[in-house]
CSV table of C-alpha atoms in Angstrom, one decimal:
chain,number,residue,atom,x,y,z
A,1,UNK,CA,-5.9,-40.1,118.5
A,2,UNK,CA,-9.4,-39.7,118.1
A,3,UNK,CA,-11.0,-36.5,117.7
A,4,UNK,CA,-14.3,-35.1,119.7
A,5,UNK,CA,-16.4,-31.8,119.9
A,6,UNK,CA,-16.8,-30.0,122.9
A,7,UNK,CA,-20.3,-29.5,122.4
A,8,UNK,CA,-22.0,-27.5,119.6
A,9,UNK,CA,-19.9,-24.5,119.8
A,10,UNK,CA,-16.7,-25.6,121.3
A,11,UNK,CA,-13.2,-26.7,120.4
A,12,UNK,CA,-12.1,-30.0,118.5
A,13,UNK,CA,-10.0,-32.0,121.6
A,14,UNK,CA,-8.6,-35.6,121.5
A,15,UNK,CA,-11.2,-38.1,122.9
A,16,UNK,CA,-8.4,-38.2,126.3
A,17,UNK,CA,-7.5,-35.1,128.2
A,18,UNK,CA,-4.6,-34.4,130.4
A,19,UNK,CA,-5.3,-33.3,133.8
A,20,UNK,CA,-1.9,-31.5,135.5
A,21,UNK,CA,-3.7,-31.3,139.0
A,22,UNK,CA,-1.7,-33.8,140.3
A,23,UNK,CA,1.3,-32.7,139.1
A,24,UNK,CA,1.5,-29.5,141.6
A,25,UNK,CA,-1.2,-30.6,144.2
A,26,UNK,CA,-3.4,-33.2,146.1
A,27,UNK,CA,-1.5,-36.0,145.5
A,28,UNK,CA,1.6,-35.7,147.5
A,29,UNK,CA,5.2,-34.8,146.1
A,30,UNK,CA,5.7,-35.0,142.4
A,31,UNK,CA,8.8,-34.6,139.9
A,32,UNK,CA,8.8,-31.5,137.7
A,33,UNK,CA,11.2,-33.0,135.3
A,34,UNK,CA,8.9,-36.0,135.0
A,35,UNK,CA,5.7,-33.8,134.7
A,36,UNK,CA,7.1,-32.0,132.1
A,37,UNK,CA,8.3,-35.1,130.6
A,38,UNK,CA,4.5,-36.6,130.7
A,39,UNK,CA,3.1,-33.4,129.1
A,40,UNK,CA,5.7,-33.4,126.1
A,41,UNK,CA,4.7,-37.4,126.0
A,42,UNK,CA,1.0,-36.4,125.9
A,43,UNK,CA,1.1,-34.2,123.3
A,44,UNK,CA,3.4,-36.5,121.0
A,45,UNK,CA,0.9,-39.1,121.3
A,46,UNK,CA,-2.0,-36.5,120.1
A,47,UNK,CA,-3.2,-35.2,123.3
A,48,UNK,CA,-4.2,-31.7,122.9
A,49,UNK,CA,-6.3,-31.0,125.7
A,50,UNK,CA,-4.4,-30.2,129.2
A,51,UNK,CA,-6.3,-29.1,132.5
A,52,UNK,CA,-5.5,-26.6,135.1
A,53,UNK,CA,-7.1,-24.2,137.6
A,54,UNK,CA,-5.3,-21.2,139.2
A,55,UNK,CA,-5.5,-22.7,142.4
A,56,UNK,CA,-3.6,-25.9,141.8
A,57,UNK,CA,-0.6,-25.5,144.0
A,58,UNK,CA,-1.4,-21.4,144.5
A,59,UNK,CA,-0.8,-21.2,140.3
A,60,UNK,CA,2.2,-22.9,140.2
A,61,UNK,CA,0.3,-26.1,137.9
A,62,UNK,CA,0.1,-23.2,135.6
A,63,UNK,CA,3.8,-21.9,135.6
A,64,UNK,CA,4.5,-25.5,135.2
A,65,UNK,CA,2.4,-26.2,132.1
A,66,UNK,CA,4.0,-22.6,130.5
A,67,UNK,CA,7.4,-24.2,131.2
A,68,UNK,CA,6.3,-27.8,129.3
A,69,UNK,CA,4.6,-25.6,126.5
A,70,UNK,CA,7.5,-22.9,125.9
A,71,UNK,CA,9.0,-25.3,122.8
A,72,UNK,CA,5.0,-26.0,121.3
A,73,UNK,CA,3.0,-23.9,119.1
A,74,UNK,CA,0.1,-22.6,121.5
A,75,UNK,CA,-2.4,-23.3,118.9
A,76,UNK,CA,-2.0,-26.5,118.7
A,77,UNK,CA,-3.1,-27.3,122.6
A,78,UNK,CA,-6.2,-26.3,124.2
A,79,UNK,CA,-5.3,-24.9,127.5
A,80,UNK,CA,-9.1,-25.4,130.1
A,81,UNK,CA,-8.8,-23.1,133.2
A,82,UNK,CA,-10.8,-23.3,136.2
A,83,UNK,CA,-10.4,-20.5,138.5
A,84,UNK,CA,-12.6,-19.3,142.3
A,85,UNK,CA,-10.7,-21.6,144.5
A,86,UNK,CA,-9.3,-19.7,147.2
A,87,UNK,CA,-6.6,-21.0,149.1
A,88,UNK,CA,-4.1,-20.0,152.3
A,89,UNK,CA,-0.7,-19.6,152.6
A,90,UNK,CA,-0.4,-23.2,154.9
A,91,UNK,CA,-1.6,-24.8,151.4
A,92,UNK,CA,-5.8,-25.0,152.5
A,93,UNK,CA,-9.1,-23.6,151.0
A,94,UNK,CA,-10.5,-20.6,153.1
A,95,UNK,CA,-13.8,-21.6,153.9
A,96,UNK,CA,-15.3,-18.4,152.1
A,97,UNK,CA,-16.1,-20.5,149.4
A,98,UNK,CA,-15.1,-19.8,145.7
A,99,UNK,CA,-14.9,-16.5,144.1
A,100,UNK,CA,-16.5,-16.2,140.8
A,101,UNK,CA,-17.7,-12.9,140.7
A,102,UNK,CA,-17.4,-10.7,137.9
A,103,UNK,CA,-14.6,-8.8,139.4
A,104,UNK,CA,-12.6,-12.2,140.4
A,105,UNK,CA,-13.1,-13.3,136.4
A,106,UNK,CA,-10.6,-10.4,135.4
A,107,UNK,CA,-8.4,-10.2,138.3
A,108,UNK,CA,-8.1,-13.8,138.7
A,109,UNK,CA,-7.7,-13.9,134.4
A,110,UNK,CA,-4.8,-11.5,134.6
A,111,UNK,CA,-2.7,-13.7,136.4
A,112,UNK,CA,-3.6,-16.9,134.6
A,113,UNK,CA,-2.3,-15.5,131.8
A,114,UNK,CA,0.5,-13.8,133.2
A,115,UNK,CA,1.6,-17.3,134.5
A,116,UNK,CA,0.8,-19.4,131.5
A,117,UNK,CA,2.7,-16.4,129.0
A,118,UNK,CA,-0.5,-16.9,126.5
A,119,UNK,CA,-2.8,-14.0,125.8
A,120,UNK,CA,-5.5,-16.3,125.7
A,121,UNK,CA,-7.0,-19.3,127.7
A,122,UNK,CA,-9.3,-21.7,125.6
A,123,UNK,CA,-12.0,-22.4,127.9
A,124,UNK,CA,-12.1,-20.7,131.5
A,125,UNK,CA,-14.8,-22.0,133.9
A,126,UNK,CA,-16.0,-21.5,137.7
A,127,UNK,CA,-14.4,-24.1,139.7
A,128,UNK,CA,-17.3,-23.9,142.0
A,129,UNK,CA,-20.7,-22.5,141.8
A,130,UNK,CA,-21.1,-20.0,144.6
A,131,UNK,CA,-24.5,-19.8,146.0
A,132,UNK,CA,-24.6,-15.4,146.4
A,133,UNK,CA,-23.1,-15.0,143.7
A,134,UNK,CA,-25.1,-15.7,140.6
A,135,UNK,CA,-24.4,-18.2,137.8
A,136,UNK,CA,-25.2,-15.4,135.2
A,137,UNK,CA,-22.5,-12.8,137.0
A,138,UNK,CA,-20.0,-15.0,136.2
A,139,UNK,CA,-20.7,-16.4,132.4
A,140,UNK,CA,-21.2,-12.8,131.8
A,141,UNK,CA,-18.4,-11.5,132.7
A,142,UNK,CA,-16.5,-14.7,130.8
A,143,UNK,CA,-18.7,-13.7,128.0
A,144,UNK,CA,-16.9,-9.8,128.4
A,145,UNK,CA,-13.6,-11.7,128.3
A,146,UNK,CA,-14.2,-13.6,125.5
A,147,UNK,CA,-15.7,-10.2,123.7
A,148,UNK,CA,-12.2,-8.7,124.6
A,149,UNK,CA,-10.2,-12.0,123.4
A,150,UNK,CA,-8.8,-13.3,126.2
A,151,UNK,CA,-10.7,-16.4,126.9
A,152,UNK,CA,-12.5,-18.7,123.8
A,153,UNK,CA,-14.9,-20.5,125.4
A,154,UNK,CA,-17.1,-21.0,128.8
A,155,UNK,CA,-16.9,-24.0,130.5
A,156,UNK,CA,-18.6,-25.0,133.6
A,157,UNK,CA,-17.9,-27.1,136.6
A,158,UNK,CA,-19.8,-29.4,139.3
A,159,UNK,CA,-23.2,-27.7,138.7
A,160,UNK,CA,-27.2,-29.7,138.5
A,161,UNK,CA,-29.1,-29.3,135.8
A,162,UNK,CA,-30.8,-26.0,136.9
A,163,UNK,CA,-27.5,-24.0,137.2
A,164,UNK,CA,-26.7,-25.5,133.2
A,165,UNK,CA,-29.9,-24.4,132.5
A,166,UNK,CA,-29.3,-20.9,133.8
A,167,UNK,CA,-25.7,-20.0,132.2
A,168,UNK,CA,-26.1,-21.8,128.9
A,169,UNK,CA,-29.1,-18.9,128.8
A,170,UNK,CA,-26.3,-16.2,129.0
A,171,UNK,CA,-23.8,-17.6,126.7
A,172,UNK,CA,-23.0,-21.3,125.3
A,173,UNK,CA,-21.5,-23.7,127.1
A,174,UNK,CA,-18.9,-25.9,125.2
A,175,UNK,CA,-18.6,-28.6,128.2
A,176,UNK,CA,-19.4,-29.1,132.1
A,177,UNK,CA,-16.3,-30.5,133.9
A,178,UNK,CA,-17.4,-33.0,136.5
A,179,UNK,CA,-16.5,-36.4,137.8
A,180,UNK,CA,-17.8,-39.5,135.9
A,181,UNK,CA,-16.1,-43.1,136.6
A,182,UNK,CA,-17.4,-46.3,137.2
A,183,UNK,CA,-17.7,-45.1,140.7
A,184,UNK,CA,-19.3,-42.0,140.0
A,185,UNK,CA,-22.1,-42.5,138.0
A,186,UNK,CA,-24.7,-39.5,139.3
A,187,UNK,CA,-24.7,-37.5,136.3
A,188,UNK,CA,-26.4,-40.1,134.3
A,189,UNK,CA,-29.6,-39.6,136.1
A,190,UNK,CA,-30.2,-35.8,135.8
A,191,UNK,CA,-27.0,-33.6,134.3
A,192,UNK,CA,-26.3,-35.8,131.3
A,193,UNK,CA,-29.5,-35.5,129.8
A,194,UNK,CA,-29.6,-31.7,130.3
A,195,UNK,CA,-25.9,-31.3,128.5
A,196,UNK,CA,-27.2,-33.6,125.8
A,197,UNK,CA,-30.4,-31.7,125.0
A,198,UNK,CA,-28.4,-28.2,125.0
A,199,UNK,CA,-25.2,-29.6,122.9
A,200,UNK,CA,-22.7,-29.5,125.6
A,201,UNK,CA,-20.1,-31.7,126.2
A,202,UNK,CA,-18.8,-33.6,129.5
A,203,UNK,CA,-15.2,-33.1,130.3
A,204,UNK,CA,-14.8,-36.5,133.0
A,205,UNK,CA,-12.5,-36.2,136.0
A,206,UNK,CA,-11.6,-38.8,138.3
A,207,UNK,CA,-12.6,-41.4,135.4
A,208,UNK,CA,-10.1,-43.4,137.6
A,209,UNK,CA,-11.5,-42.7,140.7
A,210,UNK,CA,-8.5,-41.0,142.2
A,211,UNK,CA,-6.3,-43.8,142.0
A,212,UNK,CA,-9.0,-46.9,143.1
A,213,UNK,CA,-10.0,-47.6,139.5
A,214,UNK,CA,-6.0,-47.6,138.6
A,215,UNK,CA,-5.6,-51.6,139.7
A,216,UNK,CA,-2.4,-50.3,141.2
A,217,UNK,CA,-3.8,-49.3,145.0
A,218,UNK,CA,-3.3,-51.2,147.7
A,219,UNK,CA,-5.0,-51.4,151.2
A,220,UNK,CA,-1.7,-50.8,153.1
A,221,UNK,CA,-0.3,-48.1,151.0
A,222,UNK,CA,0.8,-45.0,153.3
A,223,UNK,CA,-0.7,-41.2,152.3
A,224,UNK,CA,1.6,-38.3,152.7
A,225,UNK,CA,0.3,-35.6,154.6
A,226,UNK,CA,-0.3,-33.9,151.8
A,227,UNK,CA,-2.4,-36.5,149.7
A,228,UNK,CA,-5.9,-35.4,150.1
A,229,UNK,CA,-7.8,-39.3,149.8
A,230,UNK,CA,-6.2,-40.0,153.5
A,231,UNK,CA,-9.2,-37.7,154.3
A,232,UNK,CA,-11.1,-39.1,151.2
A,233,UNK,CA,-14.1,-41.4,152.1
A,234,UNK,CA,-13.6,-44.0,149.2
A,235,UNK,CA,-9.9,-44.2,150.7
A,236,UNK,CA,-10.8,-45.0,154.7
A,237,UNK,CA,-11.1,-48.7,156.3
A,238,UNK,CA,-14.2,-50.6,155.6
A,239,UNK,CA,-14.9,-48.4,152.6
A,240,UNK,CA,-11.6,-48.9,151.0
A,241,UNK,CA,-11.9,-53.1,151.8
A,242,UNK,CA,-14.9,-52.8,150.0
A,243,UNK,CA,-14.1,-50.8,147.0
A,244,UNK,CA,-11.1,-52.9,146.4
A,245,UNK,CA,-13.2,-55.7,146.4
A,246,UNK,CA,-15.3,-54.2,143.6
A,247,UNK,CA,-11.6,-53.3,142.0
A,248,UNK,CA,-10.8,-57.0,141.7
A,249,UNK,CA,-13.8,-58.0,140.2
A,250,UNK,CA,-13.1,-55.5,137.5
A,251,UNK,CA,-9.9,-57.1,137.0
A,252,UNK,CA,-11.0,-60.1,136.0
A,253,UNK,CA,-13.0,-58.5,133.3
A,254,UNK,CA,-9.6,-56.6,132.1
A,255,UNK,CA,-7.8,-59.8,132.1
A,256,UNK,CA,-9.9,-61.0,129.6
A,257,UNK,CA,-9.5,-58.4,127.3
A,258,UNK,CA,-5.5,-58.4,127.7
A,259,UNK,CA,-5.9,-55.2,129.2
A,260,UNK,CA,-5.5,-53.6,132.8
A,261,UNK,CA,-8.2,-52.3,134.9
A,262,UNK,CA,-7.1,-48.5,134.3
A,263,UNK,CA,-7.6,-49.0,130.9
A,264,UNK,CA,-10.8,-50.8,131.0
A,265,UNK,CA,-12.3,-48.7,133.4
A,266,UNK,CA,-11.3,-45.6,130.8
A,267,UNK,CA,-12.3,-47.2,128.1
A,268,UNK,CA,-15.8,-47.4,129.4
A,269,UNK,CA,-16.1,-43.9,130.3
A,270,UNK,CA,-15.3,-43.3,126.4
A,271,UNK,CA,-17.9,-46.0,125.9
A,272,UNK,CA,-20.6,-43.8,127.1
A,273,UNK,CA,-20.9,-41.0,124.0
A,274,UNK,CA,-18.8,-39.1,121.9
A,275,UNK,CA,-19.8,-35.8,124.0
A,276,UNK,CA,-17.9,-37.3,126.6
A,277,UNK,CA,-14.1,-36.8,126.9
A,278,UNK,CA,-12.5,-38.6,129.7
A,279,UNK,CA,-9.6,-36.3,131.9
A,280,UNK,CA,-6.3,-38.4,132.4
A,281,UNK,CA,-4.5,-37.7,135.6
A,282,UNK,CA,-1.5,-39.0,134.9
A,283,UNK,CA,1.7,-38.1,136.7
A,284,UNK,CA,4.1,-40.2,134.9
A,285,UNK,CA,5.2,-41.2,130.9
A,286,UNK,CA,4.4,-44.8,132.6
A,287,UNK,CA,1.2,-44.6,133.8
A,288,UNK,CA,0.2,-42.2,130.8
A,289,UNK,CA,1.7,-44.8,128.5
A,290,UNK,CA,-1.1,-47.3,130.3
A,291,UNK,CA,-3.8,-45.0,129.9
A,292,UNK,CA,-3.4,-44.2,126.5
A,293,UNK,CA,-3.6,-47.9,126.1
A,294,UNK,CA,-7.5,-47.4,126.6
A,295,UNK,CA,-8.0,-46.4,123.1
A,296,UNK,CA,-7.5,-49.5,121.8
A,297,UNK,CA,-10.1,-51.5,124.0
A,298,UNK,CA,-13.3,-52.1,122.4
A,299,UNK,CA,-16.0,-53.0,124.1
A,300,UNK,CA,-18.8,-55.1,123.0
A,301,UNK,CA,-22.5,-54.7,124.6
A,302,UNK,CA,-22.1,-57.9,126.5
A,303,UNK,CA,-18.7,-56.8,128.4
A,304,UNK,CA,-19.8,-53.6,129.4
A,305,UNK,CA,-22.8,-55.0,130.9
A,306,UNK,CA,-20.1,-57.2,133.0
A,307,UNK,CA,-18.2,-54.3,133.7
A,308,UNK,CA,-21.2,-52.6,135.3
A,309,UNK,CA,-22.0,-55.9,137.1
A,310,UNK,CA,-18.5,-56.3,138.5
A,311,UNK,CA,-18.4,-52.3,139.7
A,312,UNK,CA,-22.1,-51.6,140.3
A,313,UNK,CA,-23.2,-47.7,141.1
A,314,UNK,CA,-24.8,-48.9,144.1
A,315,UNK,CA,-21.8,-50.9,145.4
A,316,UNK,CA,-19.2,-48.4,145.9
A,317,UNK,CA,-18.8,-47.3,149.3
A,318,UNK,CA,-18.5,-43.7,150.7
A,319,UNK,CA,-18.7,-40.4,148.8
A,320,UNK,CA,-16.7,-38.9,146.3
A,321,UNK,CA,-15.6,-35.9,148.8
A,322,UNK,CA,-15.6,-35.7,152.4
A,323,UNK,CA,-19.0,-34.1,154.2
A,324,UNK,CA,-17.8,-30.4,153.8
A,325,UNK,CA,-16.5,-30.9,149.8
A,326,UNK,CA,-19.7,-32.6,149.3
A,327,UNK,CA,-21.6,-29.5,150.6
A,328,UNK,CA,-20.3,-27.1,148.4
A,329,UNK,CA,-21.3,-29.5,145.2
A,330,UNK,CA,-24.0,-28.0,143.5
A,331,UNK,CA,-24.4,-31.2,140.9
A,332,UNK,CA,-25.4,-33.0,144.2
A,333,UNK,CA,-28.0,-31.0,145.4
């Protein structure tokens, strides 16, 4: 597995991250024995970095990721945190917004590590920025944190260029966590060029575009109750016809290559730099097995021009959250 930088000052990472979100949350029911199962297959095949916030599933991701690590040698994995979600006991988000104030960095800190049975977390970011409570109240008191050796590193999450700006002033910034996929492709405009000229890396989520980018969705597929894309934009009638469309167009490009459209479409979100590390959402040792496939899909100038031709930015139909998620996004503002 290939090895990249999180920015100038933080940790070496494989080039693919696991993401354990769906493993507790979002997504419907999943298999704790198979989730474990995944995370042991990860980190055989050289992942090292996972992903978790104290929210997913009320902290219970965490508890599960303690369970798959209890047998591993906690410096070998980088453990990323994000934390400020705040959630009620029916499962939802209270619309308070996130807490990331300086008091919410310890408390929410003690029990992350409490959960995970690590002293430390490697990287611990705001899952959210919270307009009244500043950007610099909450990498300082990270920056406390790490002075006390608890956390290693600040990491940020769905913030604009300004708000980068602002906390890599306070303390630097080893990587910005936000979605980048063939379908998602607003960074490139504004918040790339910011993390590039400050040395800060971009950890991608939803490289696969929640599951439309997988090759595996179909138009009739029926959502649990407790999948959040049956509220999802990209997910609802016309949109999804047309995104689907855009989906097999990709394929053909994968067939080419021998390879399926999950690992095509990963593969080019590797393309884009080395500062870049794409976030693997896998739930299962099959569909990480596929994934990990990506690695080994080069990709000359000419295809991934055909790639963006067959999935242009402009193409893809509705927004990445519904209209209250995409509110609270301060990398879209």
């Amino acid at each position: 597995m290939e090895a990249r930088q999180l920015g100038s000052t933080g940790p070496t990472v494989s080039a693919l991250g696991l993401g354990a979100m769906g493993m507790s949350d979002f997504y419907g029911p999943a298999d704790e024995a198979e989730s474990i199962a995944t995370i042991h297959a990860a980190l055989d095949a050289g992942i090292n970095l996972i992903d978790t916030g104290d929210f997913y599933g009320s902290g219970t991701n965490e508890m599960l990721i303690a369970r798959a690590l209890r047998d591993r040698k906690r410096e070998d994995v980088v453990i990323s945190v994000k934390f400020g979600g705040m959630r009620s006991p029916g499962g939802g988000f209270q619309p308070v917004g996130a807490d990331v104030s300086a008091a919410a960095v310890q408390d929410r800190l003690a029990y992350t590590l409490r959960r995970l049975g690590t002293d430390y977390v490697d990287i611990y970011r705001p899952a959210r920025l919270n307009p009244a409570i500043p950007i610099e109240e909450t990498v300082g008191a990270i920056k406390e944190m790490i002075d006390a050796g608890y956390v290693r590193h600040v990491g940020l999450s769905e913030v604009g260029a300004e708000t980068i700006r602002r906390a890599a002033a306070v303390h630097p910034i080893a990587d910005l966590q936000i979605e980048y996929s063939l379908m998602s492709r607003g960074i490139e405009e504004r918040i790339l060029p910011v993390t590039r000229e400050l040395g800060i890396a971009v950890t991608a989520y939803g490289v696969l575009s929640r599951g439309l980018l997988s090759g595996h969705w179909r138009a009739d597929r029926e959502l649990s109750v407790a999948d959040f894309r049956g509220h999802s934009p990209r997910f609802q009638g016309d949109n999804l016809d047309a995104n689907l469309r855009l989906v097999d167009a990709l394929r053909e490009v994968a067939r080419e290559r021998d390879a399926t459209v999950a690992q095509v479409a990963i593969a080019w979100v590797l393309s884009r730099g080395d500062d870049i590390v794409p976030l693997i959402g896998a739930r299962t040792r099959e569909r990480l097995a596929e994934s990990l496939g990506s690695t080994d899909v080069r990709l000359a100038p000419e295809v991934l021009a055909r790639i963006e031709a067959a999935v242009p930015a402009e193409a893809v139909a509705g927004t990445r959250y519904n209209a209250v998620g995409m509110s609270i996004l301060d990398s879209e503002t």
